[in-house]
Amino acid sequence: MAKFEIYQFPCLSDNYGVLLHDSETGVTASIDAPDEAAIRTALAKTGWTLTHILNTHHHHDHTGANDALKASSGCTIAGPKDEESKIPGIDVSLSNGDTYDFGGHKAQIISTPGHTLGHIVYHFADDGLLFAGDTLFPLGCGRVFEGTMEQMWSSMEKLTKLPPGTQVYCGHEYTQANANFAVTAEPDNQDLKVRAAEIEALRAKGQATVPTTIGAELRTNPFMRAGNAARFAETRTAKDNF
Ligand code: ZN
Ligand code: FE
């Protein structure tokens, strides 16, 4: 088991694809499967061979390439047990509290219902890595489509307890829009002001704002900082109408 190598690439309109590779055991996972062509290009570029897909939730922009990639590579597909009927090609169904062994690296499965009812995130604690899907974004969080505001808040609250140094990868580049809202939600937050300026500069150059860290989100993300379900719901509703 070696240190993970990670290759992130933009795809579809605003999704991120991520390849996660261990050179010693030879495993390569696609975190979600948004876009077959983009994932194939990323595999060709890195020279890695796909062995796994780790799905976070059933939405098509996260599972659309499952079948095609499995057909050509025979990869193992892991995903949320609570959505297994909606995850094409699923082999391994994961629930809250499970540990998934990926090439000797252990991922703790945390269920984060809200955006979808069965959404899970993959926390590689020893590697200091979180794959958050559409639950947590830089300065934002996923829209609450299937769950309740209370569920989504308790999902966010679980993530606030992870080590601040944890690197967070997520499904989309929504950060500029999130920053535009966040500065209105917390006008007096100096850390947020600084970060919003950094984000503007990065996006002006077409650069990624992902990954982030749990620590950065604890200082600047109004959803992570809501403190209770009522305040979270207020903030989420305000963003939906922003
Ligand atoms: Zn989604
Ligand atoms: Fe998505």
PDB file of C-alpha atoms and ligand atoms in Angstrom:
ATOM      1  CA  MET A   1       0.000   0.000   0.000  1.00  0.00           C
ATOM      2  CA  ALA A   2       1.382   3.357  -1.083  1.00  0.00           C
ATOM      3  CA  LYS A   3       0.280   6.938  -0.633  1.00  0.00           C
ATOM      4  CA  PHE A   4      -2.719   7.673  -2.839  1.00  0.00           C
ATOM      5  CA  GLU A   5      -2.234   9.500  -6.095  1.00  0.00           C
ATOM      6  CA  ILE A   6      -5.232  11.603  -7.119  1.00  0.00           C
ATOM      7  CA  TYR A   7      -6.160  12.957 -10.528  1.00  0.00           C
ATOM      8  CA  GLN A   8      -9.074  15.388 -10.723  1.00  0.00           C
ATOM      9  CA  PHE A   9     -10.612  16.649 -13.966  1.00  0.00           C
ATOM     10  CA  PRO A  10     -13.638  18.748 -14.908  1.00  0.00           C
ATOM     11  CA  CYS A  11     -16.377  17.080 -16.993  1.00  0.00           C
ATOM     12  CA  LEU A  12     -20.005  17.549 -18.098  1.00  0.00           C
ATOM     13  CA  SER A  13     -21.121  21.123 -17.409  1.00  0.00           C
ATOM     14  CA  ASP A  14     -19.765  21.576 -13.871  1.00  0.00           C
ATOM     15  CA  ASN A  15     -18.917  18.116 -12.502  1.00  0.00           C
ATOM     16  CA  TYR A  16     -15.572  16.858 -11.281  1.00  0.00           C
ATOM     17  CA  GLY A  17     -14.252  13.427 -12.014  1.00  0.00           C
ATOM     18  CA  VAL A  18     -11.620  11.990  -9.686  1.00  0.00           C
ATOM     19  CA  LEU A  19      -9.329   9.007 -10.098  1.00  0.00           C
ATOM     20  CA  LEU A  20      -7.833   7.570  -6.932  1.00  0.00           C
ATOM     21  CA  HIS A  21      -4.800   5.309  -7.424  1.00  0.00           C
ATOM     22  CA  ASP A  22      -2.472   3.198  -5.311  1.00  0.00           C
ATOM     23  CA  SER A  23       0.688   2.356  -7.247  1.00  0.00           C
ATOM     24  CA  GLU A  24       1.717  -0.544  -5.013  1.00  0.00           C
ATOM     25  CA  THR A  25      -1.535  -2.512  -5.078  1.00  0.00           C
ATOM     26  CA  GLY A  26      -2.439  -1.252  -8.572  1.00  0.00           C
ATOM     27  CA  VAL A  27      -6.011  -0.286  -7.750  1.00  0.00           C
ATOM     28  CA  THR A  28      -7.702   2.693  -9.386  1.00  0.00           C
ATOM     29  CA  ALA A  29     -11.125   3.991  -8.442  1.00  0.00           C
ATOM     30  CA  SER A  30     -13.253   6.485 -10.233  1.00  0.00           C
ATOM     31  CA  ILE A  31     -15.077   8.479  -7.578  1.00  0.00           C
ATOM     32  CA  ASP A  32     -18.555   8.455  -9.076  1.00  0.00           C
ATOM     33  CA  ALA A  33     -18.877   7.982 -12.821  1.00  0.00           C
ATOM     34  CA  PRO A  34     -20.125  11.214 -14.357  1.00  0.00           C
ATOM     35  CA  ASP A  35     -18.790  11.030 -17.913  1.00  0.00           C
ATOM     36  CA  GLU A  36     -17.478   7.974 -19.733  1.00  0.00           C
ATOM     37  CA  ALA A  37     -15.376   9.805 -22.322  1.00  0.00           C
ATOM     38  CA  ALA A  38     -13.755  12.111 -19.775  1.00  0.00           C
ATOM     39  CA  ILE A  39     -12.942   9.197 -17.457  1.00  0.00           C
ATOM     40  CA  ARG A  40     -11.414   7.227 -20.335  1.00  0.00           C
ATOM     41  CA  THR A  41      -9.282  10.236 -21.265  1.00  0.00           C
ATOM     42  CA  ALA A  42      -8.159  10.582 -17.642  1.00  0.00           C
ATOM     43  CA  LEU A  43      -7.261   6.870 -17.484  1.00  0.00           C
ATOM     44  CA  ALA A  44      -5.261   7.157 -20.729  1.00  0.00           C
ATOM     45  CA  LYS A  45      -3.469  10.257 -19.456  1.00  0.00           C
ATOM     46  CA  THR A  46      -2.496   8.690 -16.128  1.00  0.00           C
ATOM     47  CA  GLY A  47      -1.857   5.198 -17.507  1.00  0.00           C
ATOM     48  CA  TRP A  48      -3.946   3.738 -14.677  1.00  0.00           C
ATOM     49  CA  THR A  49      -6.314   0.777 -15.115  1.00  0.00           C
ATOM     50  CA  LEU A  50      -9.807   1.145 -13.694  1.00  0.00           C
ATOM     51  CA  THR A  51     -10.589  -1.428 -10.986  1.00  0.00           C
ATOM     52  CA  HIS A  52     -13.372   0.263  -8.973  1.00  0.00           C
ATOM     53  CA  ILE A  53     -16.137   2.837  -9.058  1.00  0.00           C
ATOM     54  CA  LEU A  54     -17.096   4.340  -5.704  1.00  0.00           C
ATOM     55  CA  ASN A  55     -20.559   5.882  -6.024  1.00  0.00           C
ATOM     56  CA  THR A  56     -21.858   8.448  -3.541  1.00  0.00           C
ATOM     57  CA  HIS A  57     -25.487   8.636  -4.710  1.00  0.00           C
ATOM     58  CA  HIS A  58     -27.784   7.642  -7.552  1.00  0.00           C
ATOM     59  CA  HIS A  59     -28.034  10.862  -9.584  1.00  0.00           C
ATOM     60  CA  HIS A  60     -27.279  10.346 -13.258  1.00  0.00           C
ATOM     61  CA  ASP A  61     -24.380  12.818 -13.280  1.00  0.00           C
ATOM     62  CA  HIS A  62     -22.685  10.470 -10.743  1.00  0.00           C
ATOM     63  CA  THR A  63     -23.657   7.041 -12.118  1.00  0.00           C
ATOM     64  CA  GLY A  64     -24.218   7.630 -15.838  1.00  0.00           C
ATOM     65  CA  ALA A  65     -20.983   5.904 -16.882  1.00  0.00           C
ATOM     66  CA  ASN A  66     -21.267   2.924 -14.486  1.00  0.00           C
ATOM     67  CA  ASP A  67     -22.512   0.372 -17.029  1.00  0.00           C
ATOM     68  CA  ALA A  68     -20.191   1.324 -19.876  1.00  0.00           C
ATOM     69  CA  LEU A  69     -17.088   1.392 -17.672  1.00  0.00           C
ATOM     70  CA  LYS A  70     -17.977  -1.895 -16.009  1.00  0.00           C
ATOM     71  CA  ALA A  71     -18.612  -3.550 -19.371  1.00  0.00           C
ATOM     72  CA  SER A  72     -15.154  -2.663 -20.645  1.00  0.00           C
ATOM     73  CA  SER A  73     -13.081  -2.987 -17.460  1.00  0.00           C
ATOM     74  CA  GLY A  74     -14.961  -5.462 -15.259  1.00  0.00           C
ATOM     75  CA  CYS A  75     -14.489  -3.005 -12.407  1.00  0.00           C
ATOM     76  CA  THR A  76     -16.156  -3.474  -9.028  1.00  0.00           C
ATOM     77  CA  ILE A  77     -18.876  -0.943  -8.257  1.00  0.00           C
ATOM     78  CA  ALA A  78     -19.536   0.095  -4.672  1.00  0.00           C
ATOM     79  CA  GLY A  79     -22.344   2.389  -3.632  1.00  0.00           C
ATOM     80  CA  PRO A  80     -25.019   3.140  -1.064  1.00  0.00           C
ATOM     81  CA  LYS A  81     -27.138   0.183   0.082  1.00  0.00           C
ATOM     82  CA  ASP A  82     -30.133   2.471   0.520  1.00  0.00           C
ATOM     83  CA  GLU A  83     -30.019   3.313  -3.212  1.00  0.00           C
ATOM     84  CA  GLU A  84     -28.808  -0.030  -4.558  1.00  0.00           C
ATOM     85  CA  SER A  85     -31.806  -0.433  -6.893  1.00  0.00           C
ATOM     86  CA  LYS A  86     -30.867   2.870  -8.556  1.00  0.00           C
ATOM     87  CA  ILE A  87     -27.091   2.299  -8.880  1.00  0.00           C
ATOM     88  CA  PRO A  88     -26.369   0.574 -12.217  1.00  0.00           C
ATOM     89  CA  GLY A  89     -24.078  -2.456 -11.893  1.00  0.00           C
ATOM     90  CA  ILE A  90     -23.630  -2.221  -8.126  1.00  0.00           C
ATOM     91  CA  ASP A  91     -21.590  -5.104  -6.609  1.00  0.00           C
ATOM     92  CA  VAL A  92     -20.949  -3.891  -3.065  1.00  0.00           C
ATOM     93  CA  SER A  93     -23.664  -2.176  -1.014  1.00  0.00           C
ATOM     94  CA  LEU A  94     -22.420   0.072   1.771  1.00  0.00           C
ATOM     95  CA  SER A  95     -24.146   1.419   4.877  1.00  0.00           C
ATOM     96  CA  ASN A  96     -23.322   3.891   7.607  1.00  0.00           C
ATOM     97  CA  GLY A  97     -20.484   2.625   9.794  1.00  0.00           C
ATOM     98  CA  ASP A  98     -19.180   0.101   7.251  1.00  0.00           C
ATOM     99  CA  THR A  99     -15.474   0.008   6.479  1.00  0.00           C
ATOM    100  CA  TYR A 100     -14.610  -0.537   2.829  1.00  0.00           C
ATOM    101  CA  ASP A 101     -11.147  -1.855   1.995  1.00  0.00           C
ATOM    102  CA  PHE A 102      -9.842  -0.300  -1.198  1.00  0.00           C
ATOM    103  CA  GLY A 103      -6.378  -1.621  -2.042  1.00  0.00           C
ATOM    104  CA  GLY A 104      -5.475  -1.793   1.646  1.00  0.00           C
ATOM    105  CA  HIS A 105      -6.789   1.717   2.354  1.00  0.00           C
ATOM    106  CA  LYS A 106      -9.779   1.775   4.646  1.00  0.00           C
ATOM    107  CA  ALA A 107     -12.755   4.007   3.896  1.00  0.00           C
ATOM    108  CA  GLN A 108     -15.251   4.637   6.663  1.00  0.00           C
ATOM    109  CA  ILE A 109     -18.720   4.960   5.199  1.00  0.00           C
ATOM    110  CA  ILE A 110     -20.751   7.845   6.583  1.00  0.00           C
ATOM    111  CA  SER A 111     -24.367   8.135   5.508  1.00  0.00           C
ATOM    112  CA  THR A 112     -25.316  11.734   4.733  1.00  0.00           C
ATOM    113  CA  PRO A 113     -28.997  11.786   3.739  1.00  0.00           C
ATOM    114  CA  GLY A 114     -30.512  15.020   2.493  1.00  0.00           C
ATOM    115  CA  HIS A 115     -29.488  15.656  -1.116  1.00  0.00           C
ATOM    116  CA  THR A 116     -30.681  12.084  -1.724  1.00  0.00           C
ATOM    117  CA  LEU A 117     -31.992   9.736   0.967  1.00  0.00           C
ATOM    118  CA  GLY A 118     -29.211   7.184   0.620  1.00  0.00           C
ATOM    119  CA  HIS A 119     -26.225   9.471  -0.025  1.00  0.00           C
ATOM    120  CA  ILE A 120     -22.937   8.216   1.443  1.00  0.00           C
ATOM    121  CA  VAL A 121     -19.489   9.763   1.723  1.00  0.00           C
ATOM    122  CA  TYR A 122     -16.157   7.924   1.844  1.00  0.00           C
ATOM    123  CA  HIS A 123     -13.802   8.922   4.644  1.00  0.00           C
ATOM    124  CA  PHE A 124     -10.276   7.550   4.296  1.00  0.00           C
ATOM    125  CA  ALA A 125      -9.275   8.560   7.814  1.00  0.00           C
ATOM    126  CA  ASP A 126      -5.678   7.289   7.648  1.00  0.00           C
ATOM    127  CA  ASP A 127      -5.198   9.109   4.338  1.00  0.00           C
ATOM    128  CA  GLY A 128      -6.894  12.312   5.547  1.00  0.00           C
ATOM    129  CA  LEU A 129      -9.312  12.248   2.617  1.00  0.00           C
ATOM    130  CA  LEU A 130     -13.056  12.672   2.240  1.00  0.00           C
ATOM    131  CA  PHE A 131     -15.046  12.074  -0.952  1.00  0.00           C
ATOM    132  CA  ALA A 132     -18.194  14.051  -0.232  1.00  0.00           C
ATOM    133  CA  GLY A 133     -20.191  13.707  -3.456  1.00  0.00           C
ATOM    134  CA  ASP A 134     -22.983  16.295  -3.459  1.00  0.00           C
ATOM    135  CA  THR A 135     -23.211  16.684   0.335  1.00  0.00           C
ATOM    136  CA  LEU A 136     -20.483  19.270   0.995  1.00  0.00           C
ATOM    137  CA  PHE A 137     -19.015  21.802  -1.445  1.00  0.00           C
ATOM    138  CA  PRO A 138     -16.557  24.631  -0.866  1.00  0.00           C
ATOM    139  CA  LEU A 139     -18.669  27.349   0.815  1.00  0.00           C
ATOM    140  CA  GLY A 140     -21.808  25.356   0.066  1.00  0.00           C
ATOM    141  CA  CYS A 141     -23.746  22.146   0.389  1.00  0.00           C
ATOM    142  CA  GLY A 142     -25.970  20.055  -1.828  1.00  0.00           C
ATOM    143  CA  ARG A 143     -29.550  21.002  -2.472  1.00  0.00           C
ATOM    144  CA  VAL A 144     -31.977  19.140  -0.248  1.00  0.00           C
ATOM    145  CA  PHE A 145     -33.916  17.164  -2.866  1.00  0.00           C
ATOM    146  CA  GLU A 146     -35.076  13.964  -1.161  1.00  0.00           C
ATOM    147  CA  GLY A 147     -34.501  14.418   2.551  1.00  0.00           C
ATOM    148  CA  THR A 148     -35.575  16.980   5.118  1.00  0.00           C
ATOM    149  CA  MET A 149     -33.630  20.028   6.271  1.00  0.00           C
ATOM    150  CA  GLU A 150     -33.165  18.271   9.637  1.00  0.00           C
ATOM    151  CA  GLN A 151     -31.601  15.254   7.920  1.00  0.00           C
ATOM    152  CA  MET A 152     -29.293  17.409   5.834  1.00  0.00           C
ATOM    153  CA  TRP A 153     -28.207  19.377   8.902  1.00  0.00           C
ATOM    154  CA  SER A 154     -27.396  16.220  10.839  1.00  0.00           C
ATOM    155  CA  SER A 155     -25.392  15.040   7.809  1.00  0.00           C
ATOM    156  CA  MET A 156     -23.453  18.329   7.746  1.00  0.00           C
ATOM    157  CA  GLU A 157     -22.946  18.110  11.482  1.00  0.00           C
ATOM    158  CA  LYS A 158     -21.247  14.710  11.109  1.00  0.00           C
ATOM    159  CA  LEU A 159     -18.768  16.273   8.705  1.00  0.00           C
ATOM    160  CA  THR A 160     -17.986  19.143  11.112  1.00  0.00           C
ATOM    161  CA  LYS A 161     -16.534  16.509  13.480  1.00  0.00           C
ATOM    162  CA  LEU A 162     -13.917  15.190  11.028  1.00  0.00           C
ATOM    163  CA  PRO A 163     -10.295  16.288  11.509  1.00  0.00           C
ATOM    164  CA  PRO A 164      -9.809  19.867  10.196  1.00  0.00           C
ATOM    165  CA  GLY A 165      -6.881  18.786   8.018  1.00  0.00           C
ATOM    166  CA  THR A 166      -9.055  16.366   6.026  1.00  0.00           C
ATOM    167  CA  GLN A 167      -8.909  17.087   2.285  1.00  0.00           C
ATOM    168  CA  VAL A 168     -12.380  17.199   0.754  1.00  0.00           C
ATOM    169  CA  TYR A 169     -13.186  16.306  -2.843  1.00  0.00           C
ATOM    170  CA  CYS A 170     -16.711  16.823  -4.145  1.00  0.00           C
ATOM    171  CA  GLY A 171     -18.864  16.387  -7.218  1.00  0.00           C
ATOM    172  CA  HIS A 172     -19.094  19.898  -8.656  1.00  0.00           C
ATOM    173  CA  GLU A 173     -17.395  23.243  -9.185  1.00  0.00           C
ATOM    174  CA  TYR A 174     -20.066  25.518  -7.713  1.00  0.00           C
ATOM    175  CA  THR A 175     -17.714  27.587  -5.605  1.00  0.00           C
ATOM    176  CA  GLN A 176     -18.037  31.017  -7.214  1.00  0.00           C
ATOM    177  CA  ALA A 177     -21.826  30.985  -6.894  1.00  0.00           C
ATOM    178  CA  ASN A 178     -21.499  29.656  -3.343  1.00  0.00           C
ATOM    179  CA  ALA A 179     -19.056  32.437  -2.449  1.00  0.00           C
ATOM    180  CA  ASN A 180     -21.385  35.104  -3.849  1.00  0.00           C
ATOM    181  CA  PHE A 181     -24.085  33.868  -1.483  1.00  0.00           C
ATOM    182  CA  ALA A 182     -21.831  33.119   1.508  1.00  0.00           C
ATOM    183  CA  VAL A 183     -20.582  36.725   1.795  1.00  0.00           C
ATOM    184  CA  THR A 184     -24.200  37.865   2.120  1.00  0.00           C
ATOM    185  CA  ALA A 185     -24.926  35.214   4.773  1.00  0.00           C
ATOM    186  CA  GLU A 186     -21.865  36.131   6.869  1.00  0.00           C
ATOM    187  CA  PRO A 187     -20.936  39.710   5.970  1.00  0.00           C
ATOM    188  CA  ASP A 188     -18.636  40.083   9.011  1.00  0.00           C
ATOM    189  CA  ASN A 189     -16.597  36.912   8.497  1.00  0.00           C
ATOM    190  CA  GLN A 190     -13.058  38.132   7.645  1.00  0.00           C
ATOM    191  CA  ASP A 191     -11.749  34.642   6.757  1.00  0.00           C
ATOM    192  CA  LEU A 192     -14.626  34.341   4.317  1.00  0.00           C
ATOM    193  CA  LYS A 193     -13.823  37.705   2.713  1.00  0.00           C
ATOM    194  CA  VAL A 194     -10.234  36.631   2.121  1.00  0.00           C
ATOM    195  CA  ARG A 195     -11.317  33.277   0.763  1.00  0.00           C
ATOM    196  CA  ALA A 196     -13.953  34.779  -1.545  1.00  0.00           C
ATOM    197  CA  ALA A 197     -11.241  36.947  -3.105  1.00  0.00           C
ATOM    198  CA  GLU A 198      -8.978  33.910  -3.551  1.00  0.00           C
ATOM    199  CA  ILE A 199     -11.815  32.014  -5.210  1.00  0.00           C
ATOM    200  CA  GLU A 200     -12.544  34.847  -7.579  1.00  0.00           C
ATOM    201  CA  ALA A 201      -8.880  34.920  -8.629  1.00  0.00           C
ATOM    202  CA  LEU A 202      -8.729  31.141  -9.126  1.00  0.00           C
ATOM    203  CA  ARG A 203     -11.918  31.033 -11.195  1.00  0.00           C
ATOM    204  CA  ALA A 204     -10.804  34.007 -13.306  1.00  0.00           C
ATOM    205  CA  LYS A 205      -7.839  31.830 -14.313  1.00  0.00           C
ATOM    206  CA  GLY A 206     -10.114  28.817 -14.865  1.00  0.00           C
ATOM    207  CA  GLN A 207      -8.520  26.936 -11.962  1.00  0.00           C
ATOM    208  CA  ALA A 208     -10.216  24.463  -9.627  1.00  0.00           C
ATOM    209  CA  THR A 209     -11.261  25.476  -6.116  1.00  0.00           C
ATOM    210  CA  VAL A 210     -11.571  21.790  -5.156  1.00  0.00           C
ATOM    211  CA  PRO A 211     -10.245  20.115  -3.021  1.00  0.00           C
ATOM    212  CA  THR A 212     -10.963  22.078   0.098  1.00  0.00           C
ATOM    213  CA  THR A 213     -10.401  21.070   3.729  1.00  0.00           C
ATOM    214  CA  ILE A 214     -12.779  20.540   6.633  1.00  0.00           C
ATOM    215  CA  GLY A 215     -10.888  23.276   8.510  1.00  0.00           C
ATOM    216  CA  ALA A 216     -11.397  25.854   5.745  1.00  0.00           C
ATOM    217  CA  GLU A 217     -15.107  25.007   5.626  1.00  0.00           C
ATOM    218  CA  LEU A 218     -15.439  25.271   9.417  1.00  0.00           C
ATOM    219  CA  ARG A 219     -14.092  28.831   9.183  1.00  0.00           C
ATOM    220  CA  THR A 220     -16.013  30.009   6.122  1.00  0.00           C
ATOM    221  CA  ASN A 221     -18.918  27.765   5.027  1.00  0.00           C
ATOM    222  CA  PRO A 222     -22.257  29.170   6.330  1.00  0.00           C
ATOM    223  CA  PHE A 223     -23.900  25.731   6.067  1.00  0.00           C
ATOM    224  CA  MET A 224     -21.201  23.974   8.101  1.00  0.00           C
ATOM    225  CA  ARG A 225     -21.363  26.848  10.599  1.00  0.00           C
ATOM    226  CA  ALA A 226     -25.156  26.932  10.984  1.00  0.00           C
ATOM    227  CA  GLY A 227     -25.016  25.277  14.414  1.00  0.00           C
ATOM    228  CA  ASN A 228     -28.571  23.922  14.415  1.00  0.00           C
ATOM    229  CA  ALA A 229     -31.209  22.600  12.031  1.00  0.00           C
ATOM    230  CA  ALA A 230     -33.393  25.722  12.088  1.00  0.00           C
ATOM    231  CA  ARG A 231     -30.524  28.028  11.187  1.00  0.00           C
ATOM    232  CA  PHE A 232     -29.326  25.548   8.561  1.00  0.00           C
ATOM    233  CA  ALA A 233     -32.804  25.422   6.983  1.00  0.00           C
ATOM    234  CA  GLU A 234     -32.978  29.228   6.917  1.00  0.00           C
ATOM    235  CA  THR A 235     -29.587  29.435   5.210  1.00  0.00           C
ATOM    236  CA  ARG A 236     -30.356  26.673   2.697  1.00  0.00           C
ATOM    237  CA  THR A 237     -33.698  28.275   1.795  1.00  0.00           C
ATOM    238  CA  ALA A 238     -32.048  31.675   1.380  1.00  0.00           C
ATOM    239  CA  LYS A 239     -29.469  30.133  -0.986  1.00  0.00           C
ATOM    240  CA  ASP A 240     -32.192  28.364  -2.989  1.00  0.00           C
ATOM    241  CA  ASN A 241     -33.833  31.753  -3.550  1.00  0.00           C
ATOM    242  CA  PHE A 242     -30.606  33.744  -4.034  1.00  0.00           C
TER     243      PHE A 242
HETATM  244 ZN    ZN B   1     -26.514  14.915  -7.030  1.00  0.00          ZN
HETATM  245 FE    FE B   2     -24.322  16.040  -8.859  1.00  0.00          FE
END
